[in-house]
Short mmCIF file of C-alpha atoms in Angstrom, two decimals:
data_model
loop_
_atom_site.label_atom_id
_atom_site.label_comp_id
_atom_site.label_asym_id
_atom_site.label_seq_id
_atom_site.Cartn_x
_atom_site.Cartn_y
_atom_site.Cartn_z
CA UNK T 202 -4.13 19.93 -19.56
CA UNK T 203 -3.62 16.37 -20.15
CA UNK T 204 -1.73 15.09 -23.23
CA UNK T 205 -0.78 11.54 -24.30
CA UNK T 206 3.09 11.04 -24.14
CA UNK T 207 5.69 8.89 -23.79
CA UNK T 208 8.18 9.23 -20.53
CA UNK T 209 11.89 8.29 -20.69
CA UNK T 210 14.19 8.06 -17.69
CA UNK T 211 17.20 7.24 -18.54
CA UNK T 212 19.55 6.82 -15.36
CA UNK T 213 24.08 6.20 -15.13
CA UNK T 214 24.62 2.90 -12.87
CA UNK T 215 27.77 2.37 -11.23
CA UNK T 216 28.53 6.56 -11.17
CA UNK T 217 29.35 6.27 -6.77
CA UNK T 218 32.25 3.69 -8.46
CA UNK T 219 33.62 6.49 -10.39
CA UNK T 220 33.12 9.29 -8.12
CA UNK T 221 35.80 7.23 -6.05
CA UNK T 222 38.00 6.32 -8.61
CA UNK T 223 38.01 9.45 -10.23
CA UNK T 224 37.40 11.72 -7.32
CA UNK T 225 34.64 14.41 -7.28
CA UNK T 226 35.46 17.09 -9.63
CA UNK T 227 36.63 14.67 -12.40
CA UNK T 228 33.86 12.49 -11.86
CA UNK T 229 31.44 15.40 -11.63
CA UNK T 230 32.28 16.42 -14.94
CA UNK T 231 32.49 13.25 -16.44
CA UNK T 232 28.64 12.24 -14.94
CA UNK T 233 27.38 16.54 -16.52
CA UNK T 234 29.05 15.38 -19.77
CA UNK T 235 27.03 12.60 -20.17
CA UNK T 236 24.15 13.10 -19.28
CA UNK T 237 23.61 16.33 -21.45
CA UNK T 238 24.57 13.52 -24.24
CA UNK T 239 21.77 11.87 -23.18
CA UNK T 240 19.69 14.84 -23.53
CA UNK T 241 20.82 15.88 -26.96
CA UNK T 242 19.98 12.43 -28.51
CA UNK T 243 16.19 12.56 -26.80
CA UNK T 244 16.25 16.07 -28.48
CA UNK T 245 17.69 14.98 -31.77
CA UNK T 246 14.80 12.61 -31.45
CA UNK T 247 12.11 15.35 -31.43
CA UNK T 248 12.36 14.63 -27.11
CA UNK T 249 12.19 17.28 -24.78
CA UNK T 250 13.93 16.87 -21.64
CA UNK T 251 12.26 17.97 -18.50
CA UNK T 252 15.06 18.10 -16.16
CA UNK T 253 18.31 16.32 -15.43
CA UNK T 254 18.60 13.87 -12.49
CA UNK T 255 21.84 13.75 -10.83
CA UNK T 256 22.91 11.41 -12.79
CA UNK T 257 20.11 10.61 -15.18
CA UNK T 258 17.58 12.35 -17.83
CA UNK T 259 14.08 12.93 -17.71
CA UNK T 260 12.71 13.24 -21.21
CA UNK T 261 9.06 13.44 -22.73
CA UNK T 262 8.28 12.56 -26.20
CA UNK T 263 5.10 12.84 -28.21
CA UNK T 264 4.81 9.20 -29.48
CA UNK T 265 6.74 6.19 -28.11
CA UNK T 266 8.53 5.56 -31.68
CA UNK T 267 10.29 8.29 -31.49
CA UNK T 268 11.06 7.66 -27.87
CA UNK T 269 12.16 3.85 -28.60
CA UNK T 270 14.09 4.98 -31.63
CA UNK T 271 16.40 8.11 -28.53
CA UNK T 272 16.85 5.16 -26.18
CA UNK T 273 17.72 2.15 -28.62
CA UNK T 274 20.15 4.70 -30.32
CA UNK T 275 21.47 5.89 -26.33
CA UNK T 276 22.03 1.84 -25.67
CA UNK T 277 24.06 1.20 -28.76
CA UNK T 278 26.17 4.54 -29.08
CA UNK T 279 26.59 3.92 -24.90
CA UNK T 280 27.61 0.37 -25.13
CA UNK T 281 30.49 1.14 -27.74
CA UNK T 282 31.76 3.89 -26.07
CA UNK T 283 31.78 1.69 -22.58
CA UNK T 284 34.11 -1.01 -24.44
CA UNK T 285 37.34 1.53 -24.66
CA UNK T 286 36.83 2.73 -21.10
CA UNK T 287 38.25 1.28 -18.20
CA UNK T 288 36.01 -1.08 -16.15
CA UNK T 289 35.90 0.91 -13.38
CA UNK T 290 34.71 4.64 -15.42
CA UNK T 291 32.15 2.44 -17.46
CA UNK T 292 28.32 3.79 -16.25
CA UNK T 293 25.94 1.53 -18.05
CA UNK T 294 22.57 2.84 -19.08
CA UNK T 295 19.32 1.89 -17.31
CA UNK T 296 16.16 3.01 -18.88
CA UNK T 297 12.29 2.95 -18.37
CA UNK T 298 9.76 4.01 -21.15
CA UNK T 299 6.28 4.88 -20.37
CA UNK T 300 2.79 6.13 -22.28
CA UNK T 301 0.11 7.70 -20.97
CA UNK T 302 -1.58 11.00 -19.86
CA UNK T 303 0.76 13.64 -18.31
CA UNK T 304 0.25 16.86 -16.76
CA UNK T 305 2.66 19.32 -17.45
CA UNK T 306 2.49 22.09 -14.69
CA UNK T 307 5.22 25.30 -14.85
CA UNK T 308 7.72 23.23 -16.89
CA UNK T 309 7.56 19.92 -14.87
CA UNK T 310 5.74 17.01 -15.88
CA UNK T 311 3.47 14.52 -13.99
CA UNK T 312 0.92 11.13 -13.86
CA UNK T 313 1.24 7.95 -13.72
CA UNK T 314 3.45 7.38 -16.58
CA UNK T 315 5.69 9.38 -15.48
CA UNK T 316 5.72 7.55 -12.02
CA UNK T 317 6.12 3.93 -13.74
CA UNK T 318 8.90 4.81 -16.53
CA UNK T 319 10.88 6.40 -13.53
CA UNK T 320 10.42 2.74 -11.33
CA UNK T 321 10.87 0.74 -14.61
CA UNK T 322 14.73 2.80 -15.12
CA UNK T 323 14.94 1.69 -11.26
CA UNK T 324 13.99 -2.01 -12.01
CA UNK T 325 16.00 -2.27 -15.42
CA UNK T 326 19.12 -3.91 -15.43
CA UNK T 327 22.64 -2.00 -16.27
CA UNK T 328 22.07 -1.77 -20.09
CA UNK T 329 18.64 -2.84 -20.30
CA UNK T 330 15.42 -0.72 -21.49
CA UNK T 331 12.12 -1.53 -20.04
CA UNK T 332 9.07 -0.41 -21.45
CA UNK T 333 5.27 -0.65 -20.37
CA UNK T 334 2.96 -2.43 -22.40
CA UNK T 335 1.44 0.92 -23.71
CA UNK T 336 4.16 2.06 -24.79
CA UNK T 337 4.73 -1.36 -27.05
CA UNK T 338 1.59 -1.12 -28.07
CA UNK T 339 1.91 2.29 -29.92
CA UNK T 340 5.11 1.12 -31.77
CA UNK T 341 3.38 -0.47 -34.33
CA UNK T 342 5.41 -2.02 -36.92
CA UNK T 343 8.60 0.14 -36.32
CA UNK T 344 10.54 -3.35 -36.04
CA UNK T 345 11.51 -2.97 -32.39
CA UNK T 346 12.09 -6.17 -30.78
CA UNK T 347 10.98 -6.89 -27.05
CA UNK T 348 10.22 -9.75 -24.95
CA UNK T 349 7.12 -9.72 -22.64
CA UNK T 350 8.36 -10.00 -19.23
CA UNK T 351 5.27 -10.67 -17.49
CA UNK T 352 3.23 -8.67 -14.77
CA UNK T 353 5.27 -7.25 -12.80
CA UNK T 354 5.07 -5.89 -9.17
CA UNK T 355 5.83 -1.79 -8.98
CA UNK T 356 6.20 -0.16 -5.72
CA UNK T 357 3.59 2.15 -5.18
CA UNK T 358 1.06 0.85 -7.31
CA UNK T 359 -1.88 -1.75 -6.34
CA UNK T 360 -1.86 -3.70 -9.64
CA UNK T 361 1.13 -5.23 -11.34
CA UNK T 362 2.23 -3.96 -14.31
CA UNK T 363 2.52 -5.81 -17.99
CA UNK T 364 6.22 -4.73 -19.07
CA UNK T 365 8.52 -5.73 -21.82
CA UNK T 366 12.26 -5.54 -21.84
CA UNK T 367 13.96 -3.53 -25.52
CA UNK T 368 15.59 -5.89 -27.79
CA UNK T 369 18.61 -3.07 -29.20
CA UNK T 370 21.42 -5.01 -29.55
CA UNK T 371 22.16 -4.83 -33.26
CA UNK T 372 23.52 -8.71 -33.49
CA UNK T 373 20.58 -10.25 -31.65
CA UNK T 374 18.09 -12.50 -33.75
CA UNK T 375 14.73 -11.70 -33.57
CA UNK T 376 13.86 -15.27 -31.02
CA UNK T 377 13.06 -12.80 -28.33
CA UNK T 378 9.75 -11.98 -29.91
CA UNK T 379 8.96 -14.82 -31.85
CA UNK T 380 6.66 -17.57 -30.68
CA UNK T 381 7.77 -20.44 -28.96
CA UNK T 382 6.36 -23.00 -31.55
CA UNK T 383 8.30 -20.73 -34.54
CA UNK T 384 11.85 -20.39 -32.67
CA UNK T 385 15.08 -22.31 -34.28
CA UNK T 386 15.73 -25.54 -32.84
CA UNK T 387 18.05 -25.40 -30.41
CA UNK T 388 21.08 -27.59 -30.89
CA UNK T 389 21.54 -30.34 -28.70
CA UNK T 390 22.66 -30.37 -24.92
CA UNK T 391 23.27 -25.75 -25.81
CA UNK T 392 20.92 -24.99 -23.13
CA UNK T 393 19.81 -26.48 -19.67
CA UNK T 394 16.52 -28.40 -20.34
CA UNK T 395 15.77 -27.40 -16.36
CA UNK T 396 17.00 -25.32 -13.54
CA UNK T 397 15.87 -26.90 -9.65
CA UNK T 398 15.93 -24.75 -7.03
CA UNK T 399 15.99 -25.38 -3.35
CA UNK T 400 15.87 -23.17 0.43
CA UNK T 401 15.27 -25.00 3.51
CA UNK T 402 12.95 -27.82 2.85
CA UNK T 403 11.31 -26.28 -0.35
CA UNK T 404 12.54 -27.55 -3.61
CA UNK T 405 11.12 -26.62 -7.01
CA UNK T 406 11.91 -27.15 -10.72
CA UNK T 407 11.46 -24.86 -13.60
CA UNK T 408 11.86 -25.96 -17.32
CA UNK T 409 13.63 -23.55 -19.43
CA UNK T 410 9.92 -22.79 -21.06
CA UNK T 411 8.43 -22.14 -17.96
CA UNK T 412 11.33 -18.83 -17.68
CA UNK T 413 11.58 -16.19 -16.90
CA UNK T 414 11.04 -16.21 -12.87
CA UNK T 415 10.91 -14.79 -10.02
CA UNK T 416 12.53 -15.20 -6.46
CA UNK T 417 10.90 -13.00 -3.62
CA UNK T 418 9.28 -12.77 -0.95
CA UNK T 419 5.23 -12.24 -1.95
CA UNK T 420 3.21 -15.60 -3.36
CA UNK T 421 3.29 -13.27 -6.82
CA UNK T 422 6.41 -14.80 -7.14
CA UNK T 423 7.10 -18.34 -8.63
CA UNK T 424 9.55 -19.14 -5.53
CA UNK T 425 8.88 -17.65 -2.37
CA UNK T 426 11.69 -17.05 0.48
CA UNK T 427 9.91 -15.61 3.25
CA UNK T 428 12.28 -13.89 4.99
CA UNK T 429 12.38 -9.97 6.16
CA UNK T 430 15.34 -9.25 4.04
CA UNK T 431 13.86 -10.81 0.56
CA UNK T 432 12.38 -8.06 -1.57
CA UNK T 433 8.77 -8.77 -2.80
CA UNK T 434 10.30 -9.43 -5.94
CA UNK T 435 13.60 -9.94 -5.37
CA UNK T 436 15.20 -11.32 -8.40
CA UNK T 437 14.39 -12.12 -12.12
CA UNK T 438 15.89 -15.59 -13.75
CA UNK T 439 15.36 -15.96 -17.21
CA UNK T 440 16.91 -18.30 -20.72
CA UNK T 441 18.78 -15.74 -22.91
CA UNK T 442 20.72 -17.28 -25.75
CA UNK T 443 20.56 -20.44 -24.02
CA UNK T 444 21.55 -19.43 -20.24
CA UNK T 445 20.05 -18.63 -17.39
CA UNK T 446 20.45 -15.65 -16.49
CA UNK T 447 19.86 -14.20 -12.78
CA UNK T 448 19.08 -10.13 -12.28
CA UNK T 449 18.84 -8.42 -9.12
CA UNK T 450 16.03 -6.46 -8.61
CA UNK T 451 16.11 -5.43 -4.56
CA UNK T 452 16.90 -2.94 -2.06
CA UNK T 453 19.25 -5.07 -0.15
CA UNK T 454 20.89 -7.36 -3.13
CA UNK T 455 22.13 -10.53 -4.44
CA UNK T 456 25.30 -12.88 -4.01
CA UNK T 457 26.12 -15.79 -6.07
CA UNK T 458 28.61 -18.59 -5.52
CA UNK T 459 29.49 -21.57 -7.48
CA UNK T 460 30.49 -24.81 -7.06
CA UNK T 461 32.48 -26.70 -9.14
CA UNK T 462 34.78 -29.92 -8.78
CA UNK T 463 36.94 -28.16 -5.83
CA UNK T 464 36.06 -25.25 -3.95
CA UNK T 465 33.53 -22.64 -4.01
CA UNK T 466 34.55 -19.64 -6.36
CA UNK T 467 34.12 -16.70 -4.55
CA UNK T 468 30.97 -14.86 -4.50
CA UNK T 469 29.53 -12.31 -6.81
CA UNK T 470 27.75 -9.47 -5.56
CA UNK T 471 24.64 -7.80 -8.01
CA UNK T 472 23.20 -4.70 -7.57
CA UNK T 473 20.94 -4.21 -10.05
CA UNK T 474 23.09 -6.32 -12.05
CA UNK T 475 23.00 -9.79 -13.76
CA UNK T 476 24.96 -12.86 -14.17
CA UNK T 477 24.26 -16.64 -15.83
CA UNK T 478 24.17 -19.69 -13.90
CA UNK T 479 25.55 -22.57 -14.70
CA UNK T 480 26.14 -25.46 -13.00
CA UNK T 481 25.40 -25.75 -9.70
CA UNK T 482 25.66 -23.17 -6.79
CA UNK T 483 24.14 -20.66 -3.98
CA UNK T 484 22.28 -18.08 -4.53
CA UNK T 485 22.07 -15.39 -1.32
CA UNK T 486 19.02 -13.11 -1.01
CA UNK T 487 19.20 -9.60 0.71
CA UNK T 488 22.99 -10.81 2.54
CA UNK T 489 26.30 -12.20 1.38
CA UNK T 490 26.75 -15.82 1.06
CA UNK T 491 29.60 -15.18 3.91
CA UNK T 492 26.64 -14.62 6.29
CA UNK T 493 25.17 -18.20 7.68
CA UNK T 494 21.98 -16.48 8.31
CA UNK T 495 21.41 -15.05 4.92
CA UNK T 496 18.11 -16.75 2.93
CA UNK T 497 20.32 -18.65 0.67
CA UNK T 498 18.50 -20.82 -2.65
CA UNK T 499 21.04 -23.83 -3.83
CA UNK T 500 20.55 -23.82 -7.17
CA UNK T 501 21.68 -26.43 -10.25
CA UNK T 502 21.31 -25.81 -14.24
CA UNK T 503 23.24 -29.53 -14.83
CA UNK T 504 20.25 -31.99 -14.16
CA UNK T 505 21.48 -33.37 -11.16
CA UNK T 506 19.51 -33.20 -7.55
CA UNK T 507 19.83 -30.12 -6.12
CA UNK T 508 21.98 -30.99 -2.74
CA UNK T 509 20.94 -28.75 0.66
CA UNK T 510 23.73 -26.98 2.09
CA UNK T 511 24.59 -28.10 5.74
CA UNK T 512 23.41 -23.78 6.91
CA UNK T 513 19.86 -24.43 4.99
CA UNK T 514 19.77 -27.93 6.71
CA UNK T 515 20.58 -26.12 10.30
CA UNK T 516 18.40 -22.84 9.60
#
């Protein structure tokens, strides 16, 4: 039979990091530990969890407020506890949140919401919560906060997807969700007005309004690198509390190096991760930066021209 539910996948990140810093058994425990935490607070949350994951939770819920209230409380209770632990231990939280009809056959559950909250938890950033727009649009006035993120391509599925990212974080003002026209004037010179863009001979400029982004490889997205190791939708920049703010969202992932009055800092590898840009720098799409064939983007948030690196000049 089908009933209308709401689907929560909430997955560890980082847990292969632990598993060698720890070693198997430790880590093994550690990763069990956790995620029947995880379980408990869906439950606590009138949640039922359908099965563990490895490393993650699969968890069904009879309305999505009572889902969004499990995985805003998971985010904050997680992101405290991650502040005492060593860097390497920490396994941040990535979660997807889906409504919709499911089928529930000898225990396990399936449909397409259960398909698209388990590719949102994929796409989410470490400590994010993604949610489809059906799922937002059951909260009703519950308070949550969330910022539309646009359609959105999801693998396996012909149509792109409306999806919003969870506002949780207890200190953060409520800008996400309000309109453009109604949000605090910014203070001057706090933000880049502009962020330019270049690979090979392409060049582009985005104003900070015109955010969030994306880099990849299909003409869905806003700046197309066309180049086998690009992901359709590679990466996601965005303005959050006045930065821009690059996520990874491939198979392969991203580097970023910056340049400032000397040398290049060295690069910074996402997986799934994020990191604001400032300045001016390189931005390396499905290889390192160390590569000279990698798809690289030069990229500058200070207002001057964009300068082409001598390997995008040669490529």
């Amino acid at each position: 039979m089908d009933v209308n539910s709401t689907v929560v996948f909430a997955d560890l990140t980082g847990s292969s990091r632990v598993f060698e810093a720890m070693g198997n058994a430790r880590a093994t425990d550690m990763v069990t530990r956790l995620t029947h935490w995880i379980g408990s607070i869906c439950e606590a949350h009138e949640g039922r969890v359908v099965k563990s994951l490895g490393d993650g939770v699969f968890a069904i819920f009879s309305n999505a407020a009572t889902a969004m209230q499990a995985v805003i409380e998971l985010q904050r209770y997680h992101q405290k506890r991650l502040m005492a632990w060593p860097v390497p231990l920490r396994m941040a939280l990535q979660i997807g949140v889906a409504s919709g009809e499911v089928v529930e056959v000898e225990g396990d559950c399936f449909g397409d919401a259960v398909n698209l909250a388990s590719r949102l938890s994929d796409l989410a950033g470490p400590g994010q919560i993604w949610a489809t727009d059906t799922a937002i649009a059951q909260l009703g006035e519950t308070g949550v906060r969330h910022r539309d993120l646009g359609l959105i391509t999801i693998r396996g599925r012909s149509e792109m997807s409306a999806v919003h990212r969870i506002d949780w974080q207890e200190e953060m003002t409520s800008l996400l969700t309000l309109p453009a026209a109604l949000a605090p004037p910014r203070p001057p010179d706090s933000s880049p007005g502009q962020i330019e863009l270049a690979w090979l001979d392409v060049r582009a400029m985005f104003r900070t309004e015109e955010l969030p982004i994306h880099l990849g490889r299909v003409h869905d997205a806003q700046f197309v690198v066309n180049d086998p190791r690009v992901s359709r939708l590679h990466a996601r920049i965005e303005l959050r509390h006045g930065s821009c703010v690059l996520t990874d969202l491939s198979t392969y992932g991203t580097w970023v190096r910056f340049h400032g009055n000397g040398a290049p800092s060295h690069e910074v590898a996402l997986r799934r991760e994020e990191c604001v840009l400032h300045g001016r720098g390189e931005i390396g799409l499905g290889a390192p930066l160390s590569d000279f064939t990698a798809p690289t983007i030069a990229f500058n948030t200070a207002g001057a021209e964009v300068q082409l690196s001598r390997r995008e000049i040669t490529s």
